[in-house]
Amino acid sequence: MSRRSGILEFAVLGLLRESPMHGYELRKRLNTSLGIFRAFSYGTLYPCLKTLVANGWLIEEPGSAPEDALAASLAGRRAKIVYRLTAEGKEHFEELLSHTGPDAWEDEHFAARFAFFGQTEREVRMRVLEGRRSRLEERLEKMRASLVRTRERLDDYTLELQRHGMESVEREVRWLNELIESERAGRDQRRSFPGDPAAQEDTSGEADGLPRHRDAASSGGMPSGRPGPPDPSADTAT
């Protein structure tokens, strides 16, 4: 399984954990809520769904509205199929959520992982955020070294393009620093007030670790109310 198809399977399982959906609705959610999947077509989505069904992680059900099925039959069309997460699929998704290896830090996979941080345990979130920051700091160091070596050979426009790429990575590192500090502050606050009912809540809380001053409009393709990472495609240095 390719890395890209693995990310799609992860996102599909995550969205279907929220509620069952048919293919059109699922593709719409992938495109609007998770902007990294805008390039995916039905020709990519449906083979993914079939694979998940074959693995026992999803089941196919007919549409819930009888009149819709009747109308489809009279028109000679197939009734819409609704995809539902199985108990095995939920267990598999939770296992994927616990992974914190290098794949979770890469550009596209990190964006998908971040979109489901509300369902992820706090300690796992911290490891993914810190891993992502470490990866970007390494990238930034290489970009700066490359700029020093090639500065004299670049024209003004290419030089500006490389600087723009560096600034984008620097912004994401700052953003990650804020998230990590907020996660730590939330964890420390719960430890400081053990008698507080809020301290008894599930540690996977929706937004308890996120900075409060960010505007939802900055979500960058992530679910509403969550800040999104700067676009990694802006990294143009070699």
JSON list of C-alpha atoms in Angstrom, two decimals:
[
{"chain": "A", "resi": 1, "resn": "MET", "atom": "CA", "xyz": [0.00, 0.00, 0.00]},
{"chain": "A", "resi": 2, "resn": "SER", "atom": "CA", "xyz": [1.40, 3.40, -0.99]},
{"chain": "A", "resi": 3, "resn": "ARG", "atom": "CA", "xyz": [1.82, 6.16, 1.55]},
{"chain": "A", "resi": 4, "resn": "ARG", "atom": "CA", "xyz": [-0.79, 8.31, -0.22]},
{"chain": "A", "resi": 5, "resn": "SER", "atom": "CA", "xyz": [-3.42, 5.57, -0.29]},
{"chain": "A", "resi": 6, "resn": "GLY", "atom": "CA", "xyz": [-2.64, 4.86, 3.37]},
{"chain": "A", "resi": 7, "resn": "ILE", "atom": "CA", "xyz": [-3.42, 8.48, 4.24]},
{"chain": "A", "resi": 8, "resn": "LEU", "atom": "CA", "xyz": [-6.72, 8.25, 2.36]},
{"chain": "A", "resi": 9, "resn": "GLU", "atom": "CA", "xyz": [-7.72, 5.06, 4.19]},
{"chain": "A", "resi": 10, "resn": "PHE", "atom": "CA", "xyz": [-6.89, 6.73, 7.52]},
{"chain": "A", "resi": 11, "resn": "ALA", "atom": "CA", "xyz": [-9.03, 9.77, 6.68]},
{"chain": "A", "resi": 12, "resn": "VAL", "atom": "CA", "xyz": [-11.96, 7.66, 5.45]},
{"chain": "A", "resi": 13, "resn": "LEU", "atom": "CA", "xyz": [-11.97, 5.58, 8.63]},
{"chain": "A", "resi": 14, "resn": "GLY", "atom": "CA", "xyz": [-11.77, 8.75, 10.73]},
{"chain": "A", "resi": 15, "resn": "LEU", "atom": "CA", "xyz": [-14.69, 10.43, 9.00]},
{"chain": "A", "resi": 16, "resn": "LEU", "atom": "CA", "xyz": [-16.85, 7.31, 9.11]},
{"chain": "A", "resi": 17, "resn": "ARG", "atom": "CA", "xyz": [-16.14, 6.99, 12.81]},
{"chain": "A", "resi": 18, "resn": "GLU", "atom": "CA", "xyz": [-18.16, 10.21, 13.19]},
{"chain": "A", "resi": 19, "resn": "SER", "atom": "CA", "xyz": [-21.14, 8.88, 11.21]},
{"chain": "A", "resi": 20, "resn": "PRO", "atom": "CA", "xyz": [-22.01, 6.57, 8.30]},
{"chain": "A", "resi": 21, "resn": "MET", "atom": "CA", "xyz": [-21.94, 8.23, 4.86]},
{"chain": "A", "resi": 22, "resn": "HIS", "atom": "CA", "xyz": [-22.46, 7.41, 1.22]},
{"chain": "A", "resi": 23, "resn": "GLY", "atom": "CA", "xyz": [-19.66, 7.90, -1.29]},
{"chain": "A", "resi": 24, "resn": "TYR", "atom": "CA", "xyz": [-20.68, 11.34, -2.56]},
{"chain": "A", "resi": 25, "resn": "GLU", "atom": "CA", "xyz": [-20.99, 12.76, 0.96]},
{"chain": "A", "resi": 26, "resn": "LEU", "atom": "CA", "xyz": [-17.70, 11.17, 1.97]},
{"chain": "A", "resi": 27, "resn": "ARG", "atom": "CA", "xyz": [-15.84, 12.65, -1.00]},
{"chain": "A", "resi": 28, "resn": "LYS", "atom": "CA", "xyz": [-17.35, 16.06, -0.24]},
{"chain": "A", "resi": 29, "resn": "ARG", "atom": "CA", "xyz": [-16.13, 15.87, 3.36]},
{"chain": "A", "resi": 30, "resn": "LEU", "atom": "CA", "xyz": [-12.67, 14.82, 2.21]},
{"chain": "A", "resi": 31, "resn": "ASN", "atom": "CA", "xyz": [-12.52, 17.80, -0.15]},
{"chain": "A", "resi": 32, "resn": "THR", "atom": "CA", "xyz": [-13.95, 20.45, 2.16]},
{"chain": "A", "resi": 33, "resn": "SER", "atom": "CA", "xyz": [-12.88, 19.40, 5.64]},
{"chain": "A", "resi": 34, "resn": "LEU", "atom": "CA", "xyz": [-9.56, 17.87, 4.64]},
{"chain": "A", "resi": 35, "resn": "GLY", "atom": "CA", "xyz": [-8.32, 20.03, 1.79]},
{"chain": "A", "resi": 36, "resn": "ILE", "atom": "CA", "xyz": [-5.28, 17.81, 1.17]},
{"chain": "A", "resi": 37, "resn": "PHE", "atom": "CA", "xyz": [-7.64, 15.38, -0.60]},
{"chain": "A", "resi": 38, "resn": "ARG", "atom": "CA", "xyz": [-8.97, 17.81, -3.21]},
{"chain": "A", "resi": 39, "resn": "ALA", "atom": "CA", "xyz": [-7.07, 15.94, -5.93]},
{"chain": "A", "resi": 40, "resn": "PHE", "atom": "CA", "xyz": [-8.76, 12.61, -5.12]},
{"chain": "A", "resi": 41, "resn": "SER", "atom": "CA", "xyz": [-11.47, 11.46, -7.53]},
{"chain": "A", "resi": 42, "resn": "TYR", "atom": "CA", "xyz": [-14.20, 8.86, -7.28]},
{"chain": "A", "resi": 43, "resn": "GLY", "atom": "CA", "xyz": [-11.85, 6.60, -9.22]},
{"chain": "A", "resi": 44, "resn": "THR", "atom": "CA", "xyz": [-9.50, 6.75, -6.24]},
{"chain": "A", "resi": 45, "resn": "LEU", "atom": "CA", "xyz": [-12.06, 6.79, -3.43]},
{"chain": "A", "resi": 46, "resn": "TYR", "atom": "CA", "xyz": [-14.19, 3.80, -4.41]},
{"chain": "A", "resi": 47, "resn": "PRO", "atom": "CA", "xyz": [-11.30, 1.31, -4.75]},
{"chain": "A", "resi": 48, "resn": "CYS", "atom": "CA", "xyz": [-10.22, 2.49, -1.29]},
{"chain": "A", "resi": 49, "resn": "LEU", "atom": "CA", "xyz": [-13.72, 1.86, 0.08]},
{"chain": "A", "resi": 50, "resn": "LYS", "atom": "CA", "xyz": [-13.83, -1.59, -1.52]},
{"chain": "A", "resi": 51, "resn": "THR", "atom": "CA", "xyz": [-10.49, -2.44, 0.09]},
{"chain": "A", "resi": 52, "resn": "LEU", "atom": "CA", "xyz": [-11.73, -1.33, 3.51]},
{"chain": "A", "resi": 53, "resn": "VAL", "atom": "CA", "xyz": [-14.90, -3.42, 3.06]},
{"chain": "A", "resi": 54, "resn": "ALA", "atom": "CA", "xyz": [-12.81, -6.45, 2.03]},
{"chain": "A", "resi": 55, "resn": "ASN", "atom": "CA", "xyz": [-10.67, -6.02, 5.14]},
{"chain": "A", "resi": 56, "resn": "GLY", "atom": "CA", "xyz": [-13.78, -6.06, 7.33]},
{"chain": "A", "resi": 57, "resn": "TRP", "atom": "CA", "xyz": [-13.32, -2.47, 8.50]},
{"chain": "A", "resi": 58, "resn": "LEU", "atom": "CA", "xyz": [-16.44, -1.17, 6.71]},
{"chain": "A", "resi": 59, "resn": "ILE", "atom": "CA", "xyz": [-19.79, -2.61, 5.73]},
{"chain": "A", "resi": 60, "resn": "GLU", "atom": "CA", "xyz": [-22.05, -1.53, 2.88]},
{"chain": "A", "resi": 61, "resn": "GLU", "atom": "CA", "xyz": [-25.70, -0.81, 3.60]},
{"chain": "A", "resi": 62, "resn": "PRO", "atom": "CA", "xyz": [-28.56, 0.41, 1.37]},
{"chain": "A", "resi": 63, "resn": "GLY", "atom": "CA", "xyz": [-29.69, 4.01, 1.72]},
{"chain": "A", "resi": 64, "resn": "SER", "atom": "CA", "xyz": [-31.95, 4.57, 4.71]},
{"chain": "A", "resi": 65, "resn": "ALA", "atom": "CA", "xyz": [-34.81, 6.31, 2.86]},
{"chain": "A", "resi": 66, "resn": "PRO", "atom": "CA", "xyz": [-37.13, 3.75, 1.14]},
{"chain": "A", "resi": 67, "resn": "GLU", "atom": "CA", "xyz": [-38.46, 6.36, -1.28]},
{"chain": "A", "resi": 68, "resn": "ASP", "atom": "CA", "xyz": [-34.91, 7.06, -2.46]},
{"chain": "A", "resi": 69, "resn": "ALA", "atom": "CA", "xyz": [-34.36, 3.40, -3.19]},
{"chain": "A", "resi": 70, "resn": "LEU", "atom": "CA", "xyz": [-37.71, 3.19, -5.04]},
{"chain": "A", "resi": 71, "resn": "ALA", "atom": "CA", "xyz": [-36.92, 6.29, -7.11]},
{"chain": "A", "resi": 72, "resn": "ALA", "atom": "CA", "xyz": [-33.53, 4.89, -8.01]},
{"chain": "A", "resi": 73, "resn": "SER", "atom": "CA", "xyz": [-35.11, 1.58, -9.03]},
{"chain": "A", "resi": 74, "resn": "LEU", "atom": "CA", "xyz": [-37.72, 3.25, -11.24]},
{"chain": "A", "resi": 75, "resn": "ALA", "atom": "CA", "xyz": [-35.04, 5.35, -12.88]},
{"chain": "A", "resi": 76, "resn": "GLY", "atom": "CA", "xyz": [-32.88, 2.32, -13.53]},
{"chain": "A", "resi": 77, "resn": "ARG", "atom": "CA", "xyz": [-30.17, 3.56, -11.17]},
{"chain": "A", "resi": 78, "resn": "ARG", "atom": "CA", "xyz": [-28.53, 1.87, -8.21]},
{"chain": "A", "resi": 79, "resn": "ALA", "atom": "CA", "xyz": [-29.65, 3.00, -4.78]},
{"chain": "A", "resi": 80, "resn": "LYS", "atom": "CA", "xyz": [-27.00, 4.87, -2.81]},
{"chain": "A", "resi": 81, "resn": "ILE", "atom": "CA", "xyz": [-24.76, 2.69, -0.69]},
{"chain": "A", "resi": 82, "resn": "VAL", "atom": "CA", "xyz": [-23.99, 3.87, 2.82]},
{"chain": "A", "resi": 83, "resn": "TYR", "atom": "CA", "xyz": [-20.65, 2.93, 4.36]},
{"chain": "A", "resi": 84, "resn": "ARG", "atom": "CA", "xyz": [-20.56, 2.18, 8.08]},
{"chain": "A", "resi": 85, "resn": "LEU", "atom": "CA", "xyz": [-17.53, 1.57, 10.31]},
{"chain": "A", "resi": 86, "resn": "THR", "atom": "CA", "xyz": [-17.41, -1.88, 11.91]},
{"chain": "A", "resi": 87, "resn": "ALA", "atom": "CA", "xyz": [-16.11, -2.64, 15.41]},
{"chain": "A", "resi": 88, "resn": "GLU", "atom": "CA", "xyz": [-12.95, -3.99, 13.77]},
{"chain": "A", "resi": 89, "resn": "GLY", "atom": "CA", "xyz": [-12.64, -0.82, 11.71]},
{"chain": "A", "resi": 90, "resn": "LYS", "atom": "CA", "xyz": [-12.94, 1.35, 14.81]},
{"chain": "A", "resi": 91, "resn": "GLU", "atom": "CA", "xyz": [-10.27, -0.71, 16.56]},
{"chain": "A", "resi": 92, "resn": "HIS", "atom": "CA", "xyz": [-8.00, -0.43, 13.50]},
{"chain": "A", "resi": 93, "resn": "PHE", "atom": "CA", "xyz": [-8.48, 3.34, 13.32]},
{"chain": "A", "resi": 94, "resn": "GLU", "atom": "CA", "xyz": [-7.66, 3.72, 17.02]},
{"chain": "A", "resi": 95, "resn": "GLU", "atom": "CA", "xyz": [-4.50, 1.71, 16.42]},
{"chain": "A", "resi": 96, "resn": "LEU", "atom": "CA", "xyz": [-3.54, 4.04, 13.56]},
{"chain": "A", "resi": 97, "resn": "LEU", "atom": "CA", "xyz": [-4.20, 7.05, 15.81]},
{"chain": "A", "resi": 98, "resn": "SER", "atom": "CA", "xyz": [-1.64, 5.74, 18.30]},
{"chain": "A", "resi": 99, "resn": "HIS", "atom": "CA", "xyz": [1.19, 5.64, 15.73]},
{"chain": "A", "resi": 100, "resn": "THR", "atom": "CA", "xyz": [3.83, 8.32, 16.27]},
{"chain": "A", "resi": 101, "resn": "GLY", "atom": "CA", "xyz": [6.58, 7.24, 13.85]},
{"chain": "A", "resi": 102, "resn": "PRO", "atom": "CA", "xyz": [8.24, 9.37, 11.14]},
{"chain": "A", "resi": 103, "resn": "ASP", "atom": "CA", "xyz": [5.34, 8.90, 8.69]},
{"chain": "A", "resi": 104, "resn": "ALA", "atom": "CA", "xyz": [3.14, 10.93, 11.05]},
{"chain": "A", "resi": 105, "resn": "TRP", "atom": "CA", "xyz": [5.50, 13.90, 10.67]},
{"chain": "A", "resi": 106, "resn": "GLU", "atom": "CA", "xyz": [5.51, 14.12, 6.86]},
{"chain": "A", "resi": 107, "resn": "ASP", "atom": "CA", "xyz": [3.62, 16.94, 5.15]},
{"chain": "A", "resi": 108, "resn": "GLU", "atom": "CA", "xyz": [0.41, 15.25, 3.96]},
{"chain": "A", "resi": 109, "resn": "HIS", "atom": "CA", "xyz": [0.21, 12.61, 6.67]},
{"chain": "A", "resi": 110, "resn": "PHE", "atom": "CA", "xyz": [0.73, 15.19, 9.41]},
{"chain": "A", "resi": 111, "resn": "ALA", "atom": "CA", "xyz": [-2.14, 17.29, 8.04]},
{"chain": "A", "resi": 112, "resn": "ALA", "atom": "CA", "xyz": [-4.45, 14.26, 8.11]},
{"chain": "A", "resi": 113, "resn": "ARG", "atom": "CA", "xyz": [-3.29, 13.30, 11.60]},
{"chain": "A", "resi": 114, "resn": "PHE", "atom": "CA", "xyz": [-3.82, 16.84, 12.86]},
{"chain": "A", "resi": 115, "resn": "ALA", "atom": "CA", "xyz": [-7.37, 16.86, 11.49]},
{"chain": "A", "resi": 116, "resn": "PHE", "atom": "CA", "xyz": [-8.21, 14.03, 13.91]},
{"chain": "A", "resi": 117, "resn": "PHE", "atom": "CA", "xyz": [-6.34, 15.33, 16.94]},
{"chain": "A", "resi": 118, "resn": "GLY", "atom": "CA", "xyz": [-9.70, 15.71, 18.69]},
{"chain": "A", "resi": 119, "resn": "GLN", "atom": "CA", "xyz": [-9.88, 11.89, 18.74]},
{"chain": "A", "resi": 120, "resn": "THR", "atom": "CA", "xyz": [-6.22, 11.42, 19.67]},
{"chain": "A", "resi": 121, "resn": "GLU", "atom": "CA", "xyz": [-4.78, 10.98, 23.15]},
{"chain": "A", "resi": 122, "resn": "ARG", "atom": "CA", "xyz": [-2.81, 13.91, 24.53]},
{"chain": "A", "resi": 123, "resn": "GLU", "atom": "CA", "xyz": [0.52, 12.07, 24.84]},
{"chain": "A", "resi": 124, "resn": "VAL", "atom": "CA", "xyz": [0.27, 10.91, 21.23]},
{"chain": "A", "resi": 125, "resn": "ARG", "atom": "CA", "xyz": [-0.53, 14.45, 20.09]},
{"chain": "A", "resi": 126, "resn": "MET", "atom": "CA", "xyz": [2.55, 15.72, 21.89]},
{"chain": "A", "resi": 127, "resn": "ARG", "atom": "CA", "xyz": [4.84, 13.13, 20.28]},
{"chain": "A", "resi": 128, "resn": "VAL", "atom": "CA", "xyz": [3.48, 13.86, 16.80]},
{"chain": "A", "resi": 129, "resn": "LEU", "atom": "CA", "xyz": [3.81, 17.64, 17.27]},
{"chain": "A", "resi": 130, "resn": "GLU", "atom": "CA", "xyz": [7.34, 17.36, 18.63]},
{"chain": "A", "resi": 131, "resn": "GLY", "atom": "CA", "xyz": [8.33, 14.98, 15.84]},
{"chain": "A", "resi": 132, "resn": "ARG", "atom": "CA", "xyz": [6.92, 17.34, 13.23]},
{"chain": "A", "resi": 133, "resn": "ARG", "atom": "CA", "xyz": [8.79, 20.27, 14.77]},
{"chain": "A", "resi": 134, "resn": "SER", "atom": "CA", "xyz": [12.05, 18.31, 14.80]},
{"chain": "A", "resi": 135, "resn": "ARG", "atom": "CA", "xyz": [11.59, 17.35, 11.14]},
{"chain": "A", "resi": 136, "resn": "LEU", "atom": "CA", "xyz": [10.95, 20.98, 10.13]},
{"chain": "A", "resi": 137, "resn": "GLU", "atom": "CA", "xyz": [13.91, 22.27, 12.12]},
{"chain": "A", "resi": 138, "resn": "GLU", "atom": "CA", "xyz": [16.12, 19.82, 10.21]},
{"chain": "A", "resi": 139, "resn": "ARG", "atom": "CA", "xyz": [14.60, 21.00, 6.94]},
{"chain": "A", "resi": 140, "resn": "LEU", "atom": "CA", "xyz": [15.13, 24.62, 7.88]},
{"chain": "A", "resi": 141, "resn": "GLU", "atom": "CA", "xyz": [18.78, 24.03, 8.69]},
{"chain": "A", "resi": 142, "resn": "LYS", "atom": "CA", "xyz": [19.33, 22.41, 5.28]},
{"chain": "A", "resi": 143, "resn": "MET", "atom": "CA", "xyz": [17.53, 25.27, 3.53]},
{"chain": "A", "resi": 144, "resn": "ARG", "atom": "CA", "xyz": [19.71, 27.86, 5.24]},
{"chain": "A", "resi": 145, "resn": "ALA", "atom": "CA", "xyz": [22.88, 25.96, 4.38]},
{"chain": "A", "resi": 146, "resn": "SER", "atom": "CA", "xyz": [21.76, 25.63, 0.77]},
{"chain": "A", "resi": 147, "resn": "LEU", "atom": "CA", "xyz": [21.01, 29.34, 0.56]},
{"chain": "A", "resi": 148, "resn": "VAL", "atom": "CA", "xyz": [24.48, 30.23, 1.83]},
{"chain": "A", "resi": 149, "resn": "ARG", "atom": "CA", "xyz": [26.11, 27.95, -0.75]},
{"chain": "A", "resi": 150, "resn": "THR", "atom": "CA", "xyz": [24.08, 29.11, -3.74]},
{"chain": "A", "resi": 151, "resn": "ARG", "atom": "CA", "xyz": [23.35, 32.77, -2.91]},
{"chain": "A", "resi": 152, "resn": "GLU", "atom": "CA", "xyz": [25.97, 34.15, -5.34]},
{"chain": "A", "resi": 153, "resn": "ARG", "atom": "CA", "xyz": [24.68, 32.03, -8.23]},
{"chain": "A", "resi": 154, "resn": "LEU", "atom": "CA", "xyz": [20.99, 32.92, -7.87]},
{"chain": "A", "resi": 155, "resn": "ASP", "atom": "CA", "xyz": [19.16, 35.76, -9.53]},
{"chain": "A", "resi": 156, "resn": "ASP", "atom": "CA", "xyz": [16.99, 38.03, -7.40]},
{"chain": "A", "resi": 157, "resn": "TYR", "atom": "CA", "xyz": [13.72, 36.22, -8.12]},
{"chain": "A", "resi": 158, "resn": "THR", "atom": "CA", "xyz": [15.03, 32.73, -7.36]},
{"chain": "A", "resi": 159, "resn": "LEU", "atom": "CA", "xyz": [16.60, 34.09, -4.20]},
{"chain": "A", "resi": 160, "resn": "GLU", "atom": "CA", "xyz": [13.26, 35.56, -3.10]},
{"chain": "A", "resi": 161, "resn": "LEU", "atom": "CA", "xyz": [11.55, 32.26, -3.83]},
{"chain": "A", "resi": 162, "resn": "GLN", "atom": "CA", "xyz": [13.99, 30.43, -1.57]},
{"chain": "A", "resi": 163, "resn": "ARG", "atom": "CA", "xyz": [13.54, 33.02, 1.15]},
{"chain": "A", "resi": 164, "resn": "HIS", "atom": "CA", "xyz": [9.78, 32.65, 0.87]},
{"chain": "A", "resi": 165, "resn": "GLY", "atom": "CA", "xyz": [10.11, 28.90, 1.36]},
{"chain": "A", "resi": 166, "resn": "MET", "atom": "CA", "xyz": [12.25, 29.43, 4.45]},
{"chain": "A", "resi": 167, "resn": "GLU", "atom": "CA", "xyz": [9.77, 31.89, 5.91]},
{"chain": "A", "resi": 168, "resn": "SER", "atom": "CA", "xyz": [6.95, 29.38, 5.42]},
{"chain": "A", "resi": 169, "resn": "VAL", "atom": "CA", "xyz": [8.84, 26.70, 7.34]},
{"chain": "A", "resi": 170, "resn": "GLU", "atom": "CA", "xyz": [9.77, 29.20, 10.07]},
{"chain": "A", "resi": 171, "resn": "ARG", "atom": "CA", "xyz": [6.07, 30.14, 10.45]},
{"chain": "A", "resi": 172, "resn": "GLU", "atom": "CA", "xyz": [5.09, 26.52, 10.87]},
{"chain": "A", "resi": 173, "resn": "VAL", "atom": "CA", "xyz": [7.81, 25.97, 13.49]},
{"chain": "A", "resi": 174, "resn": "ARG", "atom": "CA", "xyz": [6.46, 28.95, 15.46]},
{"chain": "A", "resi": 175, "resn": "TRP", "atom": "CA", "xyz": [2.93, 27.58, 15.11]},
{"chain": "A", "resi": 176, "resn": "LEU", "atom": "CA", "xyz": [4.06, 24.18, 16.37]},
{"chain": "A", "resi": 177, "resn": "ASN", "atom": "CA", "xyz": [5.82, 25.81, 19.32]},
{"chain": "A", "resi": 178, "resn": "GLU", "atom": "CA", "xyz": [2.54, 27.49, 20.30]},
{"chain": "A", "resi": 179, "resn": "LEU", "atom": "CA", "xyz": [0.60, 24.23, 20.02]},
{"chain": "A", "resi": 180, "resn": "ILE", "atom": "CA", "xyz": [3.16, 22.30, 22.05]},
{"chain": "A", "resi": 181, "resn": "GLU", "atom": "CA", "xyz": [3.19, 24.93, 24.79]},
{"chain": "A", "resi": 182, "resn": "SER", "atom": "CA", "xyz": [-0.61, 24.95, 24.87]},
{"chain": "A", "resi": 183, "resn": "GLU", "atom": "CA", "xyz": [-0.72, 21.16, 25.14]},
{"chain": "A", "resi": 184, "resn": "ARG", "atom": "CA", "xyz": [1.76, 21.28, 28.02]},
{"chain": "A", "resi": 185, "resn": "ALA", "atom": "CA", "xyz": [-0.15, 24.07, 29.75]},
{"chain": "A", "resi": 186, "resn": "GLY", "atom": "CA", "xyz": [-3.40, 22.12, 29.52]},
{"chain": "A", "resi": 187, "resn": "ARG", "atom": "CA", "xyz": [-1.77, 19.00, 30.92]},
{"chain": "A", "resi": 188, "resn": "ASP", "atom": "CA", "xyz": [-0.08, 20.89, 33.76]},
{"chain": "A", "resi": 189, "resn": "GLN", "atom": "CA", "xyz": [-3.34, 22.65, 34.65]},
{"chain": "A", "resi": 190, "resn": "ARG", "atom": "CA", "xyz": [-5.14, 19.31, 35.07]},
{"chain": "A", "resi": 191, "resn": "ARG", "atom": "CA", "xyz": [-2.33, 18.04, 37.26]},
{"chain": "A", "resi": 192, "resn": "SER", "atom": "CA", "xyz": [-2.53, 21.18, 39.42]},
{"chain": "A", "resi": 193, "resn": "PHE", "atom": "CA", "xyz": [-6.26, 20.79, 40.13]},
{"chain": "A", "resi": 194, "resn": "PRO", "atom": "CA", "xyz": [-6.86, 17.05, 40.73]},
{"chain": "A", "resi": 195, "resn": "GLY", "atom": "CA", "xyz": [-10.19, 17.75, 42.44]},
{"chain": "A", "resi": 196, "resn": "ASP", "atom": "CA", "xyz": [-11.59, 19.73, 39.52]},
{"chain": "A", "resi": 197, "resn": "PRO", "atom": "CA", "xyz": [-14.29, 17.80, 37.60]},
{"chain": "A", "resi": 198, "resn": "ALA", "atom": "CA", "xyz": [-12.63, 18.93, 34.36]},
{"chain": "A", "resi": 199, "resn": "ALA", "atom": "CA", "xyz": [-9.56, 16.95, 35.40]},
{"chain": "A", "resi": 200, "resn": "GLN", "atom": "CA", "xyz": [-11.60, 13.76, 35.21]},
{"chain": "A", "resi": 201, "resn": "GLU", "atom": "CA", "xyz": [-12.46, 14.23, 31.55]},
{"chain": "A", "resi": 202, "resn": "ASP", "atom": "CA", "xyz": [-11.10, 12.05, 28.78]},
{"chain": "A", "resi": 203, "resn": "THR", "atom": "CA", "xyz": [-7.54, 13.11, 27.95]},
{"chain": "A", "resi": 204, "resn": "SER", "atom": "CA", "xyz": [-8.37, 13.07, 24.24]},
{"chain": "A", "resi": 205, "resn": "GLY", "atom": "CA", "xyz": [-10.47, 16.28, 24.69]},
{"chain": "A", "resi": 206, "resn": "GLU", "atom": "CA", "xyz": [-11.54, 18.14, 21.59]},
{"chain": "A", "resi": 207, "resn": "ALA", "atom": "CA", "xyz": [-9.73, 21.45, 21.89]},
{"chain": "A", "resi": 208, "resn": "ASP", "atom": "CA", "xyz": [-8.41, 21.61, 25.44]},
{"chain": "A", "resi": 209, "resn": "GLY", "atom": "CA", "xyz": [-4.82, 21.94, 24.31]},
{"chain": "A", "resi": 210, "resn": "LEU", "atom": "CA", "xyz": [-5.23, 24.44, 21.48]},
{"chain": "A", "resi": 211, "resn": "PRO", "atom": "CA", "xyz": [-4.41, 28.15, 21.60]},
{"chain": "A", "resi": 212, "resn": "ARG", "atom": "CA", "xyz": [-7.60, 30.11, 22.23]},
{"chain": "A", "resi": 213, "resn": "HIS", "atom": "CA", "xyz": [-6.61, 33.26, 20.33]},
{"chain": "A", "resi": 214, "resn": "ARG", "atom": "CA", "xyz": [-6.67, 31.75, 16.84]},
{"chain": "A", "resi": 215, "resn": "ASP", "atom": "CA", "xyz": [-9.47, 32.58, 14.45]},
{"chain": "A", "resi": 216, "resn": "ALA", "atom": "CA", "xyz": [-11.39, 29.72, 12.86]},
{"chain": "A", "resi": 217, "resn": "ALA", "atom": "CA", "xyz": [-10.82, 31.31, 9.47]},
{"chain": "A", "resi": 218, "resn": "SER", "atom": "CA", "xyz": [-7.16, 30.28, 9.70]},
{"chain": "A", "resi": 219, "resn": "SER", "atom": "CA", "xyz": [-8.02, 26.59, 9.74]},
{"chain": "A", "resi": 220, "resn": "GLY", "atom": "CA", "xyz": [-6.35, 25.98, 6.37]},
{"chain": "A", "resi": 221, "resn": "GLY", "atom": "CA", "xyz": [-8.66, 23.17, 5.28]},
{"chain": "A", "resi": 222, "resn": "MET", "atom": "CA", "xyz": [-8.93, 21.57, 8.74]},
{"chain": "A", "resi": 223, "resn": "PRO", "atom": "CA", "xyz": [-12.22, 20.99, 10.58]},
{"chain": "A", "resi": 224, "resn": "SER", "atom": "CA", "xyz": [-13.86, 24.18, 11.83]},
{"chain": "A", "resi": 225, "resn": "GLY", "atom": "CA", "xyz": [-12.28, 25.77, 14.86]},
{"chain": "A", "resi": 226, "resn": "ARG", "atom": "CA", "xyz": [-8.85, 24.18, 14.44]},
{"chain": "A", "resi": 227, "resn": "PRO", "atom": "CA", "xyz": [-5.79, 26.05, 13.22]},
{"chain": "A", "resi": 228, "resn": "GLY", "atom": "CA", "xyz": [-4.17, 24.53, 10.15]},
{"chain": "A", "resi": 229, "resn": "PRO", "atom": "CA", "xyz": [-0.46, 24.21, 9.42]},
{"chain": "A", "resi": 230, "resn": "PRO", "atom": "CA", "xyz": [1.14, 26.57, 6.88]},
{"chain": "A", "resi": 231, "resn": "ASP", "atom": "CA", "xyz": [1.14, 25.12, 3.39]},
{"chain": "A", "resi": 232, "resn": "PRO", "atom": "CA", "xyz": [4.18, 22.77, 3.16]},
{"chain": "A", "resi": 233, "resn": "SER", "atom": "CA", "xyz": [4.19, 23.21, -0.64]},
{"chain": "A", "resi": 234, "resn": "ALA", "atom": "CA", "xyz": [5.78, 26.59, -0.07]},
{"chain": "A", "resi": 235, "resn": "ASP", "atom": "CA", "xyz": [9.04, 24.78, 0.69]},
{"chain": "A", "resi": 236, "resn": "THR", "atom": "CA", "xyz": [10.92, 25.36, -2.55]},
{"chain": "A", "resi": 237, "resn": "ALA", "atom": "CA", "xyz": [14.52, 25.02, -1.46]},
{"chain": "A", "resi": 238, "resn": "THR", "atom": "CA", "xyz": [16.55, 22.08, -2.68]}
]
